[in-house]
């Protein structure tokens, strides 16, 4: 059985592995799917239709917009914000207060620095191209 704090609000038709941990005051929308060993820390807000891959950590006060897909082994640190319809690849790290705008695609292995806004066409991100 997944470990879910009683204060967490979970929407309808949410599917999660038994190894998922959801902390207090978390809001999760409808039709979400969470993989194995996903940790969602307190006061995170996750929209409808969000898919989160295995071994991913969503830190406290993170906001994830509806219809976003988060890959495996992703760390989204506290107070970061992800827009609607975003795709985040595998092995991605978003540092504190990072912002990903609606419909962006964050490639595998990307590091989004603290207090920055990710833009797929920007040279400021650490793309290894």
mmCIF file with all atom_site columns, C-alpha atoms in Angstrom:
data_model
loop_
_atom_site.group_PDB
_atom_site.id
_atom_site.type_symbol
_atom_site.label_atom_id
_atom_site.label_alt_id
_atom_site.label_comp_id
_atom_site.label_asym_id
_atom_site.label_entity_id
_atom_site.label_seq_id
_atom_site.pdbx_PDB_ins_code
_atom_site.Cartn_x
_atom_site.Cartn_y
_atom_site.Cartn_z
_atom_site.occupancy
_atom_site.B_iso_or_equiv
_atom_site.pdbx_formal_charge
_atom_site.auth_seq_id
_atom_site.auth_comp_id
_atom_site.auth_asym_id
_atom_site.auth_atom_id
_atom_site.pdbx_PDB_model_num
ATOM 1   C CA . UNK A 1 1   ? 0.000   0.000  0.000   1.00 0.00 ? 1   UNK A CA 1
ATOM 2   C CA . UNK A 1 2   ? 1.300   3.450  -0.890  1.00 0.00 ? 2   UNK A CA 1
ATOM 3   C CA . UNK A 1 3   ? 2.137   5.697  2.057   1.00 0.00 ? 3   UNK A CA 1
ATOM 4   C CA . UNK A 1 4   ? -0.264  8.636  1.853   1.00 0.00 ? 4   UNK A CA 1
ATOM 5   C CA . UNK A 1 5   ? -0.675  11.277 4.549   1.00 0.00 ? 5   UNK A CA 1
ATOM 6   C CA . UNK A 1 6   ? -4.350  11.613 5.601   1.00 0.00 ? 6   UNK A CA 1
ATOM 7   C CA . UNK A 1 7   ? -4.269  15.377 4.869   1.00 0.00 ? 7   UNK A CA 1
ATOM 8   C CA . UNK A 1 8   ? -3.327  14.781 1.205   1.00 0.00 ? 8   UNK A CA 1
ATOM 9   C CA . UNK A 1 9   ? -6.122  15.332 -1.318  1.00 0.00 ? 9   UNK A CA 1
ATOM 10  C CA . UNK A 1 10  ? -6.050  12.771 -4.103  1.00 0.00 ? 10  UNK A CA 1
ATOM 11  C CA . UNK A 1 11  ? -8.299  13.069 -7.167  1.00 0.00 ? 11  UNK A CA 1
ATOM 12  C CA . UNK A 1 12  ? -10.285 10.372 -8.964  1.00 0.00 ? 12  UNK A CA 1
ATOM 13  C CA . UNK A 1 13  ? -8.751  7.561  -11.009 1.00 0.00 ? 13  UNK A CA 1
ATOM 14  C CA . UNK A 1 14  ? -5.204  8.074  -9.692  1.00 0.00 ? 14  UNK A CA 1
ATOM 15  C CA . UNK A 1 15  ? -2.943  5.050  -10.211 1.00 0.00 ? 15  UNK A CA 1
ATOM 16  C CA . UNK A 1 16  ? 0.213   4.580  -8.166  1.00 0.00 ? 16  UNK A CA 1
ATOM 17  C CA . UNK A 1 17  ? 2.685   1.881  -7.240  1.00 0.00 ? 17  UNK A CA 1
ATOM 18  C CA . UNK A 1 18  ? 2.739   0.581  -3.641  1.00 0.00 ? 18  UNK A CA 1
ATOM 19  C CA . UNK A 1 19  ? 6.168   2.192  -3.130  1.00 0.00 ? 19  UNK A CA 1
ATOM 20  C CA . UNK A 1 20  ? 4.825   5.752  -3.620  1.00 0.00 ? 20  UNK A CA 1
ATOM 21  C CA . UNK A 1 21  ? 5.035   8.179  -0.687  1.00 0.00 ? 21  UNK A CA 1
ATOM 22  C CA . UNK A 1 22  ? 2.813   11.261 -0.508  1.00 0.00 ? 22  UNK A CA 1
ATOM 23  C CA . UNK A 1 23  ? 3.341   13.780 2.293   1.00 0.00 ? 23  UNK A CA 1
ATOM 24  C CA . UNK A 1 24  ? 0.873   16.092 4.048   1.00 0.00 ? 24  UNK A CA 1
ATOM 25  C CA . UNK A 1 25  ? -1.188  18.862 2.463   1.00 0.00 ? 25  UNK A CA 1
ATOM 26  C CA . UNK A 1 26  ? -0.486  17.607 -1.044  1.00 0.00 ? 26  UNK A CA 1
ATOM 27  C CA . UNK A 1 27  ? -3.101  18.112 -3.790  1.00 0.00 ? 27  UNK A CA 1
ATOM 28  C CA . UNK A 1 28  ? -3.193  15.618 -6.646  1.00 0.00 ? 28  UNK A CA 1
ATOM 29  C CA . UNK A 1 29  ? -5.627  15.980 -9.548  1.00 0.00 ? 29  UNK A CA 1
ATOM 30  C CA . UNK A 1 30  ? -7.635  13.353 -11.392 1.00 0.00 ? 30  UNK A CA 1
ATOM 31  C CA . UNK A 1 31  ? -6.299  10.665 -13.763 1.00 0.00 ? 31  UNK A CA 1
ATOM 32  C CA . UNK A 1 32  ? -2.658  10.809 -12.586 1.00 0.00 ? 32  UNK A CA 1
ATOM 33  C CA . UNK A 1 33  ? -0.253  7.867  -12.891 1.00 0.00 ? 33  UNK A CA 1
ATOM 34  C CA . UNK A 1 34  ? 2.789   7.519  -10.594 1.00 0.00 ? 34  UNK A CA 1
ATOM 35  C CA . UNK A 1 35  ? 5.546   4.914  -11.083 1.00 0.00 ? 35  UNK A CA 1
ATOM 36  C CA . UNK A 1 36  ? 7.646   3.102  -8.482  1.00 0.00 ? 36  UNK A CA 1
ATOM 37  C CA . UNK A 1 37  ? 9.422   4.895  -5.621  1.00 0.00 ? 37  UNK A CA 1
ATOM 38  C CA . UNK A 1 38  ? 7.889   8.291  -6.359  1.00 0.00 ? 38  UNK A CA 1
ATOM 39  C CA . UNK A 1 39  ? 8.082   10.715 -3.408  1.00 0.00 ? 39  UNK A CA 1
ATOM 40  C CA . UNK A 1 40  ? 5.834   13.762 -3.337  1.00 0.00 ? 40  UNK A CA 1
ATOM 41  C CA . UNK A 1 41  ? 6.711   16.099 -0.487  1.00 0.00 ? 41  UNK A CA 1
ATOM 42  C CA . UNK A 1 42  ? 4.355   18.286 1.510   1.00 0.00 ? 42  UNK A CA 1
ATOM 43  C CA . UNK A 1 43  ? 2.270   21.039 -0.056  1.00 0.00 ? 43  UNK A CA 1
ATOM 44  C CA . UNK A 1 44  ? 3.032   19.961 -3.633  1.00 0.00 ? 44  UNK A CA 1
ATOM 45  C CA . UNK A 1 45  ? 0.228   20.588 -6.155  1.00 0.00 ? 45  UNK A CA 1
ATOM 46  C CA . UNK A 1 46  ? -0.125  18.234 -9.109  1.00 0.00 ? 46  UNK A CA 1
ATOM 47  C CA . UNK A 1 47  ? -2.710  18.883 -11.832 1.00 0.00 ? 47  UNK A CA 1
ATOM 48  C CA . UNK A 1 48  ? -4.948  16.450 -13.709 1.00 0.00 ? 48  UNK A CA 1
ATOM 49  C CA . UNK A 1 49  ? -3.544  13.789 -16.027 1.00 0.00 ? 49  UNK A CA 1
ATOM 50  C CA . UNK A 1 50  ? 0.065   14.032 -14.792 1.00 0.00 ? 50  UNK A CA 1
ATOM 51  C CA . UNK A 1 51  ? 2.340   11.011 -15.304 1.00 0.00 ? 51  UNK A CA 1
ATOM 52  C CA . UNK A 1 52  ? 5.417   10.628 -13.094 1.00 0.00 ? 52  UNK A CA 1
ATOM 53  C CA . UNK A 1 53  ? 8.102   8.001  -13.806 1.00 0.00 ? 53  UNK A CA 1
ATOM 54  C CA . UNK A 1 54  ? 9.959   5.739  -11.376 1.00 0.00 ? 54  UNK A CA 1
ATOM 55  C CA . UNK A 1 55  ? 12.448  6.984  -8.766  1.00 0.00 ? 55  UNK A CA 1
ATOM 56  C CA . UNK A 1 56  ? 11.307  10.598 -9.026  1.00 0.00 ? 56  UNK A CA 1
ATOM 57  C CA . UNK A 1 57  ? 11.231  13.105 -6.160  1.00 0.00 ? 57  UNK A CA 1
ATOM 58  C CA . UNK A 1 58  ? 8.865   16.088 -6.151  1.00 0.00 ? 58  UNK A CA 1
ATOM 59  C CA . UNK A 1 59  ? 9.958   18.360 -3.297  1.00 0.00 ? 59  UNK A CA 1
ATOM 60  C CA . UNK A 1 60  ? 7.741   20.588 -1.169  1.00 0.00 ? 60  UNK A CA 1
ATOM 61  C CA . UNK A 1 61  ? 5.636   23.384 -2.638  1.00 0.00 ? 61  UNK A CA 1
ATOM 62  C CA . UNK A 1 62  ? 6.289   22.272 -6.229  1.00 0.00 ? 62  UNK A CA 1
ATOM 63  C CA . UNK A 1 63  ? 3.474   22.970 -8.704  1.00 0.00 ? 63  UNK A CA 1
ATOM 64  C CA . UNK A 1 64  ? 2.982   20.727 -11.750 1.00 0.00 ? 64  UNK A CA 1
ATOM 65  C CA . UNK A 1 65  ? 0.414   21.718 -14.368 1.00 0.00 ? 65  UNK A CA 1
ATOM 66  C CA . UNK A 1 66  ? -2.134  19.343 -15.905 1.00 0.00 ? 66  UNK A CA 1
ATOM 67  C CA . UNK A 1 67  ? -1.258  16.862 -18.660 1.00 0.00 ? 67  UNK A CA 1
ATOM 68  C CA . UNK A 1 68  ? 2.480   16.971 -17.940 1.00 0.00 ? 68  UNK A CA 1
ATOM 69  C CA . UNK A 1 69  ? 4.773   13.943 -18.133 1.00 0.00 ? 69  UNK A CA 1
ATOM 70  C CA . UNK A 1 70  ? 7.768   13.600 -15.817 1.00 0.00 ? 70  UNK A CA 1
ATOM 71  C CA . UNK A 1 71  ? 10.410  10.965 -16.669 1.00 0.00 ? 71  UNK A CA 1
ATOM 72  C CA . UNK A 1 72  ? 12.325  8.570  -14.408 1.00 0.00 ? 72  UNK A CA 1
ATOM 73  C CA . UNK A 1 73  ? 14.992  9.576  -11.886 1.00 0.00 ? 73  UNK A CA 1
ATOM 74  C CA . UNK A 1 74  ? 13.888  13.215 -11.944 1.00 0.00 ? 74  UNK A CA 1
ATOM 75  C CA . UNK A 1 75  ? 14.365  15.591 -8.998  1.00 0.00 ? 75  UNK A CA 1
ATOM 76  C CA . UNK A 1 76  ? 12.212  18.711 -8.885  1.00 0.00 ? 76  UNK A CA 1
ATOM 77  C CA . UNK A 1 77  ? 13.376  20.793 -5.947  1.00 0.00 ? 77  UNK A CA 1
ATOM 78  C CA . UNK A 1 78  ? 11.239  22.994 -3.759  1.00 0.00 ? 78  UNK A CA 1
ATOM 79  C CA . UNK A 1 79  ? 9.069   25.808 -5.037  1.00 0.00 ? 79  UNK A CA 1
ATOM 80  C CA . UNK A 1 80  ? 9.680   24.922 -8.691  1.00 0.00 ? 80  UNK A CA 1
ATOM 81  C CA . UNK A 1 81  ? 6.820   25.372 -11.142 1.00 0.00 ? 81  UNK A CA 1
ATOM 82  C CA . UNK A 1 82  ? 6.000   23.267 -14.184 1.00 0.00 ? 82  UNK A CA 1
ATOM 83  C CA . UNK A 1 83  ? 3.397   24.467 -16.679 1.00 0.00 ? 83  UNK A CA 1
ATOM 84  C CA . UNK A 1 84  ? 0.656   22.516 -18.430 1.00 0.00 ? 84  UNK A CA 1
ATOM 85  C CA . UNK A 1 85  ? 1.477   19.956 -21.103 1.00 0.00 ? 85  UNK A CA 1
ATOM 86  C CA . UNK A 1 86  ? 5.181   19.842 -20.219 1.00 0.00 ? 86  UNK A CA 1
ATOM 87  C CA . UNK A 1 87  ? 7.360   16.813 -20.972 1.00 0.00 ? 87  UNK A CA 1
ATOM 88  C CA . UNK A 1 88  ? 10.391  16.320 -18.733 1.00 0.00 ? 88  UNK A CA 1
ATOM 89  C CA . UNK A 1 89  ? 12.893  13.657 -19.798 1.00 0.00 ? 89  UNK A CA 1
ATOM 90  C CA . UNK A 1 90  ? 14.799  11.186 -17.629 1.00 0.00 ? 90  UNK A CA 1
ATOM 91  C CA . UNK A 1 91  ? 17.592  12.102 -15.182 1.00 0.00 ? 91  UNK A CA 1
ATOM 92  C CA . UNK A 1 92  ? 16.560  15.771 -15.104 1.00 0.00 ? 92  UNK A CA 1
ATOM 93  C CA . UNK A 1 93  ? 17.153  18.068 -12.117 1.00 0.00 ? 93  UNK A CA 1
ATOM 94  C CA . UNK A 1 94  ? 15.220  21.281 -11.551 1.00 0.00 ? 94  UNK A CA 1
ATOM 95  C CA . UNK A 1 95  ? 16.844  23.385 -8.866  1.00 0.00 ? 95  UNK A CA 1
ATOM 96  C CA . UNK A 1 96  ? 14.889  25.556 -6.408  1.00 0.00 ? 96  UNK A CA 1
ATOM 97  C CA . UNK A 1 97  ? 12.407  28.030 -7.911  1.00 0.00 ? 97  UNK A CA 1
ATOM 98  C CA . UNK A 1 98  ? 13.028  26.789 -11.456 1.00 0.00 ? 98  UNK A CA 1
ATOM 99  C CA . UNK A 1 99  ? 10.184  27.415 -13.909 1.00 0.00 ? 99  UNK A CA 1
ATOM 100 C CA . UNK A 1 100 ? 9.219   25.398 -16.976 1.00 0.00 ? 100 UNK A CA 1
ATOM 101 C CA . UNK A 1 101 ? 6.587   27.121 -19.120 1.00 0.00 ? 101 UNK A CA 1
ATOM 102 C CA . UNK A 1 102 ? 3.558   25.421 -20.703 1.00 0.00 ? 102 UNK A CA 1
ATOM 103 C CA . UNK A 1 103 ? 4.180   22.831 -23.433 1.00 0.00 ? 103 UNK A CA 1
ATOM 104 C CA . UNK A 1 104 ? 7.989   22.857 -23.107 1.00 0.00 ? 104 UNK A CA 1
ATOM 105 C CA . UNK A 1 105 ? 10.073  19.691 -23.557 1.00 0.00 ? 105 UNK A CA 1
ATOM 106 C CA . UNK A 1 106 ? 13.032  19.308 -21.193 1.00 0.00 ? 106 UNK A CA 1
ATOM 107 C CA . UNK A 1 107 ? 15.550  16.825 -22.688 1.00 0.00 ? 107 UNK A CA 1
ATOM 108 C CA . UNK A 1 108 ? 17.052  13.885 -20.772 1.00 0.00 ? 108 UNK A CA 1
ATOM 109 C CA . UNK A 1 109 ? 19.910  14.810 -18.436 1.00 0.00 ? 109 UNK A CA 1
ATOM 110 C CA . UNK A 1 110 ? 19.103  18.544 -18.307 1.00 0.00 ? 110 UNK A CA 1
ATOM 111 C CA . UNK A 1 111 ? 19.938  20.652 -15.250 1.00 0.00 ? 111 UNK A CA 1
ATOM 112 C CA . UNK A 1 112 ? 17.654  23.654 -14.843 1.00 0.00 ? 112 UNK A CA 1
ATOM 113 C CA . UNK A 1 113 ? 19.462  26.067 -12.528 1.00 0.00 ? 113 UNK A CA 1
ATOM 114 C CA . UNK A 1 114 ? 17.964  27.708 -9.450  1.00 0.00 ? 114 UNK A CA 1
ATOM 115 C CA . UNK A 1 115 ? 15.718  30.723 -10.142 1.00 0.00 ? 115 UNK A CA 1
ATOM 116 C CA . UNK A 1 116 ? 15.809  30.285 -13.937 1.00 0.00 ? 116 UNK A CA 1
ATOM 117 C CA . UNK A 1 117 ? 13.095  29.841 -16.542 1.00 0.00 ? 117 UNK A CA 1
ATOM 118 C CA . UNK A 1 118 ? 13.694  26.904 -18.878 1.00 0.00 ? 118 UNK A CA 1
ATOM 119 C CA . UNK A 1 119 ? 13.331  27.647 -22.581 1.00 0.00 ? 119 UNK A CA 1
ATOM 120 C CA . UNK A 1 120 ? 14.054  24.924 -25.088 1.00 0.00 ? 120 UNK A CA 1
ATOM 121 C CA . UNK A 1 121 ? 15.580  27.409 -27.544 1.00 0.00 ? 121 UNK A CA 1
ATOM 122 C CA . UNK A 1 122 ? 17.765  29.128 -24.959 1.00 0.00 ? 122 UNK A CA 1
ATOM 123 C CA . UNK A 1 123 ? 21.557  28.806 -24.708 1.00 0.00 ? 123 UNK A CA 1
ATOM 124 C CA . UNK A 1 124 ? 21.394  29.530 -20.963 1.00 0.00 ? 124 UNK A CA 1
ATOM 125 C CA . UNK A 1 125 ? 20.410  25.926 -20.176 1.00 0.00 ? 125 UNK A CA 1
ATOM 126 C CA . UNK A 1 126 ? 23.112  23.292 -19.836 1.00 0.00 ? 126 UNK A CA 1
ATOM 127 C CA . UNK A 1 127 ? 22.427  21.417 -23.066 1.00 0.00 ? 127 UNK A CA 1
ATOM 128 C CA . UNK A 1 128 ? 25.258  19.129 -23.957 1.00 0.00 ? 128 UNK A CA 1
ATOM 129 C CA . UNK A 1 129 ? 25.030  19.522 -27.704 1.00 0.00 ? 129 UNK A CA 1
#
